[in-house]
Short mmCIF file of C-alpha atoms and ligand atoms in Angstrom, two decimals:
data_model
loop_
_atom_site.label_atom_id
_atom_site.label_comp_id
_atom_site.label_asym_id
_atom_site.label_seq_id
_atom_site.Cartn_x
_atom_site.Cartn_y
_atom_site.Cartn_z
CA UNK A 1 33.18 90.69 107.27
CA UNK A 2 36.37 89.23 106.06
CA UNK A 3 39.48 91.15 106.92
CA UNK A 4 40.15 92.44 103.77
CA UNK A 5 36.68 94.28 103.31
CA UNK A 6 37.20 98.31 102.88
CA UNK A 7 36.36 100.62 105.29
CA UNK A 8 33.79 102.02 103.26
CA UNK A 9 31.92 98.20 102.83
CA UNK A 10 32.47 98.00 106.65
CA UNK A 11 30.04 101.38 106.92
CA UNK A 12 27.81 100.73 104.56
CA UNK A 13 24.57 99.48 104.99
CA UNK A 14 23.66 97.44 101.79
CA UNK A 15 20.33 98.06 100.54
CA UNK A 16 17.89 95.58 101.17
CA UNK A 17 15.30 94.18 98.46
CA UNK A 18 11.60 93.56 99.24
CA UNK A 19 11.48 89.83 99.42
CA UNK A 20 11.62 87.85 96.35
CA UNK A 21 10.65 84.59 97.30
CA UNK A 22 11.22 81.72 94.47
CA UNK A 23 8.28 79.76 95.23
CA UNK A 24 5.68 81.93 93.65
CA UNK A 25 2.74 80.81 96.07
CA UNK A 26 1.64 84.38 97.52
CA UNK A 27 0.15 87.05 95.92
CA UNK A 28 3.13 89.55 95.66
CA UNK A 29 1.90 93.26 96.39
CA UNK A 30 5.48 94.05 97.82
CA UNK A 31 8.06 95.18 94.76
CA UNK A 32 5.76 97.01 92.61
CA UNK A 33 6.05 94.67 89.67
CA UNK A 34 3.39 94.77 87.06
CA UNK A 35 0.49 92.22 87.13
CA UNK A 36 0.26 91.48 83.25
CA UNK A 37 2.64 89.94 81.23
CA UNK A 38 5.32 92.13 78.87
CA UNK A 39 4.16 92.67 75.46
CA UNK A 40 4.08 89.81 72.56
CA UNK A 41 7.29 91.74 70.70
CA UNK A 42 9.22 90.63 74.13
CA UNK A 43 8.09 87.38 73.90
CA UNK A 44 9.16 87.13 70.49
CA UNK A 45 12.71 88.09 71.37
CA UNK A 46 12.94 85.86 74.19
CA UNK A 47 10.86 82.52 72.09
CA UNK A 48 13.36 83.89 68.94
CA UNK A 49 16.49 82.23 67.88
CA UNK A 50 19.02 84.37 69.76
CA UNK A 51 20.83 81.56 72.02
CA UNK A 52 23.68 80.91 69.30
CA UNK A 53 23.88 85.01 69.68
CA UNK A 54 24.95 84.88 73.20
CA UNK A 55 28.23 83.80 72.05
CA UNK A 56 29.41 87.24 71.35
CA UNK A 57 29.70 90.57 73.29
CA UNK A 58 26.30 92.63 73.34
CA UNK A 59 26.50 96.38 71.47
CA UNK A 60 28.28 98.44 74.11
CA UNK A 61 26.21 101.31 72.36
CA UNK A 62 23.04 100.00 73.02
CA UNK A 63 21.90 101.72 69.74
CA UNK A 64 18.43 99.95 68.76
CA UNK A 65 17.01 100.24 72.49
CA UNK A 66 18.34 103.82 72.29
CA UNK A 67 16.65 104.44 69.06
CA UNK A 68 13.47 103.43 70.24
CA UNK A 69 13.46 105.06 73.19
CA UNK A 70 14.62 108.07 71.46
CA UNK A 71 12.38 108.38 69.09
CA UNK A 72 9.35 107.60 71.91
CA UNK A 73 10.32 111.03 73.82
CA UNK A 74 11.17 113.10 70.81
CA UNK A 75 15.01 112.81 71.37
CA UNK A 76 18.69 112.69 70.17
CA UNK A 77 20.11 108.43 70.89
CA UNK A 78 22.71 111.79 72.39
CA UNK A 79 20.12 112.24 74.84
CA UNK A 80 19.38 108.54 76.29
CA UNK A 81 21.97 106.59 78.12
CA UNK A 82 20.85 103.04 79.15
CA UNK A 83 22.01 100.95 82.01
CA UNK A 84 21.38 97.56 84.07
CA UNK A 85 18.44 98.33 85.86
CA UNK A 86 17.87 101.90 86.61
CA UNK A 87 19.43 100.61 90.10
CA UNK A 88 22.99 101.07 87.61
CA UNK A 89 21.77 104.08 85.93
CA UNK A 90 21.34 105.82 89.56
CA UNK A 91 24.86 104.25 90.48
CA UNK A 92 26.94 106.19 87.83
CA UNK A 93 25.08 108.71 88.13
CA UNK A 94 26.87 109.35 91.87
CA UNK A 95 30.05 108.71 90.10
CA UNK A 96 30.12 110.49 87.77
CA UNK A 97 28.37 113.51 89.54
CA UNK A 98 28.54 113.73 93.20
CA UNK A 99 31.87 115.74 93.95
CA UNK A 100 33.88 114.88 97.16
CA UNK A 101 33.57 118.13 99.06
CA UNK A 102 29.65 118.33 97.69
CA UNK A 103 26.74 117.29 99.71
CA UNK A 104 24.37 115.33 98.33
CA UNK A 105 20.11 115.91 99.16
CA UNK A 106 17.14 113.96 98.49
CA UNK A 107 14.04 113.24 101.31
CA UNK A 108 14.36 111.52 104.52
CA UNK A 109 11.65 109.13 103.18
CA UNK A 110 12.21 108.52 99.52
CA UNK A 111 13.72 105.87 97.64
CA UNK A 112 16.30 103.30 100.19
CA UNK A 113 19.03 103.29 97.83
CA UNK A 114 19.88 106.84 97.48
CA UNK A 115 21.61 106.80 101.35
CA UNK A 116 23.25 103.43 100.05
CA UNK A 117 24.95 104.56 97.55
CA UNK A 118 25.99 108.03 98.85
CA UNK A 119 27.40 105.94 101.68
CA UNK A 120 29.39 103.46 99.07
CA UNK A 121 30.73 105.94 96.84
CA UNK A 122 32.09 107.63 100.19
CA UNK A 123 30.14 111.15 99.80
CA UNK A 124 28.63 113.66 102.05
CA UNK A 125 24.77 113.41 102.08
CA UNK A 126 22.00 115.11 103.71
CA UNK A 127 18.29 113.45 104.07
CA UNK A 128 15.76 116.18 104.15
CA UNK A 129 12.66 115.74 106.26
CA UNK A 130 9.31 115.78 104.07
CA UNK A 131 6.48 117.79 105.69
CA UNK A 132 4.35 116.32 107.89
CA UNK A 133 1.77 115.16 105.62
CA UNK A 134 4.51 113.56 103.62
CA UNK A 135 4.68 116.26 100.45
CA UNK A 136 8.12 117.49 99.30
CA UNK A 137 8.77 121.22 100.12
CA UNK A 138 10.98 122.78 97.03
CA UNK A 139 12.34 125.26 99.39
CA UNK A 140 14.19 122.91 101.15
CA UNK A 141 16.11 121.84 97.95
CA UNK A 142 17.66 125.50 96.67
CA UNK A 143 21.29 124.79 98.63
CA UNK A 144 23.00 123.98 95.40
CA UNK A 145 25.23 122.03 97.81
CA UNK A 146 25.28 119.18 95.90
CA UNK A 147 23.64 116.24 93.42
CA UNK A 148 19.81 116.51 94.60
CA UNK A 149 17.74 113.16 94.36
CA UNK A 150 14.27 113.38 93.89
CA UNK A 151 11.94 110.44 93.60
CA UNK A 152 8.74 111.87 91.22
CA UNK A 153 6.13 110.31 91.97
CA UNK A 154 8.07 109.76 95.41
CA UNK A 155 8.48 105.93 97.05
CA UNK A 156 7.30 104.72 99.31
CA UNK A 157 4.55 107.55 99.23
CA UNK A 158 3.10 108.13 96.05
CA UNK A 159 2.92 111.62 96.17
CA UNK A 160 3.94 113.87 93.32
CA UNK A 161 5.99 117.06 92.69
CA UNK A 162 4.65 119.41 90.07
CA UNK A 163 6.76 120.12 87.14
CA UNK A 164 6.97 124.01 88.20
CA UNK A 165 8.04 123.06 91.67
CA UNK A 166 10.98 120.53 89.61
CA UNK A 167 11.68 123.76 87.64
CA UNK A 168 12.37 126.06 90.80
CA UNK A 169 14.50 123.33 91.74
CA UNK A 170 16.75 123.01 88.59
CA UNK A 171 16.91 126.71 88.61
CA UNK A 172 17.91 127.05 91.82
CA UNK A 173 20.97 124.35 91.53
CA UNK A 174 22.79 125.84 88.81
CA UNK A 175 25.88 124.03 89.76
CA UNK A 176 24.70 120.77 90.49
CA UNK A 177 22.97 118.38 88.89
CA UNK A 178 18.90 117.52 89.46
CA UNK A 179 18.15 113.99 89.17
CA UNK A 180 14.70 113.38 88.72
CA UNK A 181 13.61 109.29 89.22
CA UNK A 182 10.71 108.87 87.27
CA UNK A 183 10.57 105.18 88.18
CA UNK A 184 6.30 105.66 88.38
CA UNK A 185 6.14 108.17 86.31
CA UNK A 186 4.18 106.25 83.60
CA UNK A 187 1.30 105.95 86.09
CA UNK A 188 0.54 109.75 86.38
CA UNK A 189 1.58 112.58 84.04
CA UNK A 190 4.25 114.10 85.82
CA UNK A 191 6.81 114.21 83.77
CA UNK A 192 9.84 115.99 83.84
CA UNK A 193 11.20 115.13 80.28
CA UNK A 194 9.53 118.22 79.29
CA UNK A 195 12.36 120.43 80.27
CA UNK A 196 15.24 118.32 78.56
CA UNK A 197 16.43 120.70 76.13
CA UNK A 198 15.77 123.87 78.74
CA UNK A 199 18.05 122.98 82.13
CA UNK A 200 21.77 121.56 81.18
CA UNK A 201 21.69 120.35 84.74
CA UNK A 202 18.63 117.92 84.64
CA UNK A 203 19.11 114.09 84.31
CA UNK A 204 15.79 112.08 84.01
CA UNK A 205 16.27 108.30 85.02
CA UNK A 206 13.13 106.12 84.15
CA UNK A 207 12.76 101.88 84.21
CA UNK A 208 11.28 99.13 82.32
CA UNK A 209 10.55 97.61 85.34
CA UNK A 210 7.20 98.85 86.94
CA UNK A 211 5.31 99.98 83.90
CA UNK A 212 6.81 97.47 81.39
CA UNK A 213 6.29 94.72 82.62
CA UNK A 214 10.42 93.90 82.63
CA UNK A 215 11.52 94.13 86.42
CA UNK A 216 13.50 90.83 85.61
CA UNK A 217 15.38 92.13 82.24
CA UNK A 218 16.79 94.59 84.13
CA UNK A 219 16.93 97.77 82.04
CA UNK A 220 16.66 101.26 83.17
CA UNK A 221 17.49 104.91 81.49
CA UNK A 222 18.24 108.05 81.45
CA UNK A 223 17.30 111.03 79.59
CA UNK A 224 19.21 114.64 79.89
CA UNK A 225 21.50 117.23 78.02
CA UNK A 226 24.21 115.56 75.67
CA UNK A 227 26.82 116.71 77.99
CA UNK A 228 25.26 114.74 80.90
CA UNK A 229 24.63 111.41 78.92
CA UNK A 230 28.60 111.49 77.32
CA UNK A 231 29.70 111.94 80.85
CA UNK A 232 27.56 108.66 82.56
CA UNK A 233 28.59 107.19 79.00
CA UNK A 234 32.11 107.78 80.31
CA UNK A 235 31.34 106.73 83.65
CA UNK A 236 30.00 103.29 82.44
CA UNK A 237 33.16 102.57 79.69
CA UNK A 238 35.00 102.64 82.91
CA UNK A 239 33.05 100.36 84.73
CA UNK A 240 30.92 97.96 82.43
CA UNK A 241 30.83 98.77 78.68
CA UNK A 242 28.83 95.70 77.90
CA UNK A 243 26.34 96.73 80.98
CA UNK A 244 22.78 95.83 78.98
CA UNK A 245 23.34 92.05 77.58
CA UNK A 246 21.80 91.24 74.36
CA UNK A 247 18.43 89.87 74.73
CA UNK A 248 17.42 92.99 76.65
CA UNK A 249 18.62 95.27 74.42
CA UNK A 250 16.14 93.72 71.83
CA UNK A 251 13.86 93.13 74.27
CA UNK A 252 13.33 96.45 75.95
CA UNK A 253 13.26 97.94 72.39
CA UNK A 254 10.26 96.27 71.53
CA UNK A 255 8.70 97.15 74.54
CA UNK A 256 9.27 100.63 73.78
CA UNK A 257 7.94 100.20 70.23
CA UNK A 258 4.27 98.77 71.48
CA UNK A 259 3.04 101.73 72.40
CA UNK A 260 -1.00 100.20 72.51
CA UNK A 261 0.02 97.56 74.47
CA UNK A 262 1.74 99.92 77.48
CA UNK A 263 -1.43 102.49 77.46
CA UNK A 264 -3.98 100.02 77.25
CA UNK A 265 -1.91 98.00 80.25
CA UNK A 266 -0.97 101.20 82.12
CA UNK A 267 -4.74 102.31 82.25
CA UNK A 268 -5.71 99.27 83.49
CA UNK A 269 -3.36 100.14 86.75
CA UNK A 270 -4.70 103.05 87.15
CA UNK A 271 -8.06 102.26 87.16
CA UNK A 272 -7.48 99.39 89.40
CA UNK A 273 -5.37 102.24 91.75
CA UNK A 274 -8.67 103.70 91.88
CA UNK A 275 -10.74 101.01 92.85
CA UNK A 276 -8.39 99.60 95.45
CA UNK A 277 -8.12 103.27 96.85
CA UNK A 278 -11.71 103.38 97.38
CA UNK A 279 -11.77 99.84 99.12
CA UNK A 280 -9.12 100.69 101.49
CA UNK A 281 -11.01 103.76 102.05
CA UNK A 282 -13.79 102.02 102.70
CA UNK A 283 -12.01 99.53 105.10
CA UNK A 284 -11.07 102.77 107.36
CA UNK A 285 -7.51 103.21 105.72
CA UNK A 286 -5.90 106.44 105.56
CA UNK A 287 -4.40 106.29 101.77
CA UNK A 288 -1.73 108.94 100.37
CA UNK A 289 -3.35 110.14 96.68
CA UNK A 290 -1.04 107.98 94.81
CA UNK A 291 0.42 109.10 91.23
CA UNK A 292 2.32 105.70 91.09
CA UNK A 293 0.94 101.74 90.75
CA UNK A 294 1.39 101.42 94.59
CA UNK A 295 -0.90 102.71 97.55
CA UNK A 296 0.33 103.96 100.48
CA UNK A 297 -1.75 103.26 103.51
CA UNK A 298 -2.75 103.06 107.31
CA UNK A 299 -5.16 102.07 109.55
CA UNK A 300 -5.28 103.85 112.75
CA UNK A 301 -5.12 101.77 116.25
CA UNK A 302 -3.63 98.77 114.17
CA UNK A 303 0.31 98.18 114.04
CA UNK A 304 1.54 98.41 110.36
CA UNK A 305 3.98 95.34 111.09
CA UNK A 306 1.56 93.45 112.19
CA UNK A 307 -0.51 93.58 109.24
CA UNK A 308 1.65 93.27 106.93
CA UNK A 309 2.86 89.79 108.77
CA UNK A 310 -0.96 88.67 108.90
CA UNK A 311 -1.26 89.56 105.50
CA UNK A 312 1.83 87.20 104.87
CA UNK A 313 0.25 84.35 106.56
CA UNK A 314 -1.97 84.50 104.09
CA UNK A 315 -0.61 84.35 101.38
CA UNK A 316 -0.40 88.31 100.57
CA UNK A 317 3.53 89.90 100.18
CA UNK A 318 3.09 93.85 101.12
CA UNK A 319 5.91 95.91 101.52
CA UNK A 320 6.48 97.31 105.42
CA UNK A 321 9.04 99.98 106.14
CA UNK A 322 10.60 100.18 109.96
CA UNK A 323 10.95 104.13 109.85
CA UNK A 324 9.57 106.27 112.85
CA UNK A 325 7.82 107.94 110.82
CA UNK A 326 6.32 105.26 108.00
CA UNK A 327 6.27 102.10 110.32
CA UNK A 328 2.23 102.22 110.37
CA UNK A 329 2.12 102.25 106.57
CA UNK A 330 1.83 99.74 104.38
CA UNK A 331 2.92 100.03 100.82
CA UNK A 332 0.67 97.78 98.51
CA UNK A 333 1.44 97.39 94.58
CA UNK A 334 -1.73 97.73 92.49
CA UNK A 335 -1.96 94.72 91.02
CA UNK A 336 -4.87 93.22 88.37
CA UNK A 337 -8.32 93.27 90.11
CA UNK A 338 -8.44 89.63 91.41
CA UNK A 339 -5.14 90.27 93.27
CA UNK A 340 -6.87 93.82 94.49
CA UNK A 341 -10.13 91.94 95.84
CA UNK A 342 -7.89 89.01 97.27
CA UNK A 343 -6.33 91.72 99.29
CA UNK A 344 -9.27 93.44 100.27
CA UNK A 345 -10.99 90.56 101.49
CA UNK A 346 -8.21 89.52 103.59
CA UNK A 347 -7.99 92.72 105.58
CA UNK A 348 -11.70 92.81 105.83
CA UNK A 349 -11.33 89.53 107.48
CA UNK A 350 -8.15 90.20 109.22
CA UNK A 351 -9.48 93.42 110.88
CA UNK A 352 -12.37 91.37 112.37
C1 PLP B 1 12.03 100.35 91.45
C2 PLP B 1 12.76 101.63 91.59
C3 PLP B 1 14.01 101.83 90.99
C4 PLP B 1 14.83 100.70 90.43
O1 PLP B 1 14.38 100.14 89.36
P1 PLP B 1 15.23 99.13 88.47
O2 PLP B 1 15.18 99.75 87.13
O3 PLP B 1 14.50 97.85 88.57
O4 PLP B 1 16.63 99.07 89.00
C5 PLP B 1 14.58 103.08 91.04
N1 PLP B 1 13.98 104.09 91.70
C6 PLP B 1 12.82 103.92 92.33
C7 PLP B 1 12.22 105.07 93.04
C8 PLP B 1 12.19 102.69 92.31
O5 PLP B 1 11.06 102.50 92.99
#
């Protein structure tokens, strides 16, 4: 660290990102990415004539990705905000929520970067443990302490909260905020959007990353009550008005507009979720019932770390966690079926 680095970038861990490697020679099962391409109206945008475009500033408003994504859930543009990434969305969302004296709660195992930025943004947080067979226990959430994080269906486990249990929740933090990340939401019907209109205190944040096919454009959003959405709207004019730039504006627009192509696409995960459940399964795994296009899974009597290195050697990125309680996991994206059965028969050989 230099010697002008903060105290608070002294103390905080940065997150770290699965591994991205550049060379694109393994079969990458490790960032939940989807398998098929984006959609031909984001391949027009991107083949279009929009270079001599990048000369000016991109709409600070966002408006046609709002529209569209409006008009998808029913909504007011008033009740959308969009950001860079829901990774950004989640960020203001601490600023312009999480009070000083509060503390903030979401699950000891849940998504990596909720700790990261709680420790960043210099707040108070407490991680509460999930039961022992990994499920999220409303109970544990009615402080009203602070902004509560919840991960629907959760990372790294795949296991979702019912809307009732989300509603018990919201009504049981009247002073605080509920975030609900519905970053694999698309992959099970768990939705929370449902009560938008209902709780004032419920923000939604959802991605075009996993089920869009758009991890690289980086666009993410959130859905909530007016007052929330002019309030991160607030938070971002003071931070990065021109947040989105302009081909992903247009771009995650018309990916919200082709609404075949994501259900036809999105049932093809699921059905492969199935299938690769069933392999594992048969293969002796333990799997988590997964509401999201990743499996969670173990084999007992074999180290998850070293399976997920063998797998690497050949050729196969999965995602391994360290945690006490996770490190025999692994967390494998569902990817098309070749990828699955590539997978499959590598373990089958690799547990030989
Ligand atoms: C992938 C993921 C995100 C971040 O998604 P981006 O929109 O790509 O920043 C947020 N929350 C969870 C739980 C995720 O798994």
């Amino acid at each position: 660290m230099s010697i002008f680095s903060t105290d608070i970038l002294k103390k905080t861990d940065a997150y770290v990102p699965g591994e991205q490697p550049q060379d694109k020679s393994y079969i990458k099962l490790n960032t939940n990415e989807f398998p098929f391409e984006p959609c031909d109206g984001v391949k027009a945008v991107v083949n279009g004539e929009k270079a001599a475009d990048l000369r000016l500033y991109s709409d600070p408003t966002c408006r046609v990705l709002k529209e569209a994504i409006a008009e998808n859930y029913g909504l007011k543009t008033e009740n959308v905000f969009c950001g860079n990434g829901s990774d950004e969305v989640l960020a203001l969302s601490f600023l312009a929520f999480c009070k000083k004296d509060d503390t903030v709660v979401f699950p000891d195992i849940s998504y990596g970067f909720y700790p990261v930025f709680a420790s960043f943004f210099g707040l108070n947080y407490r991680e509460i443990p999930l039961e022992t067979d990994f499920s999220i226990n409303e109970n544990d959430y009615y402080s009203d302490c602070g902004t509560v994080y919840i991960a629907n269906p959760n990372a790294p486990t795949g296991l979702t909260l019912g809307t009732e249990q989300i509603e018990n929740i919201l009504k049981n933090n009247p002073n605080h905020v509920v975030v609900i990340d519905e970053a694999y939401c698309d992959f099970c019907d768990c939705s929370a959007t449902g009560l938008i209109g209902k709780y004032r205190n419920l923000l939604v944040v959802r991605t075009f990353s996993k089920s869009y096919a758009l991890a690289g454009a980086r666009i993410g959003f959130a859905l909530g009550d007016k007052e929330l959405i002019s309030d991160l709207e607030k938070a971002k004019f003071s931070f990065n008005p021109y947040n989105i730039n302009r081909l992903s504006i247009e771009i995650g627009a018309a990916a919200m507009k082709d609404r075949e192509y994501f259900e036809k696409t999105v049932a093809v995960i699921k059905e492969n979720r199935e299938k690769l459940t069933d392999d594992l399964k048969k293969l002796g795994f333990t799997v988590l019932p997964s509401g999201a296009n990743f499996v969670f899974a173990k084999k007992d009597g074999f180290d998850g770390e070293k399976l997920y290195l063998e797998l690497k050697e050949n050729g196969i990125l999965v995602r391994h966690f360290g945690k006490e309680r996770i490190k025999d996991y692994l967390r494998i994206t569902v990817g098309t079926k070749e990828q699955n059965a590539a997978l499959i028969n590598t373990l089958g050989r690799i547990l030989k």
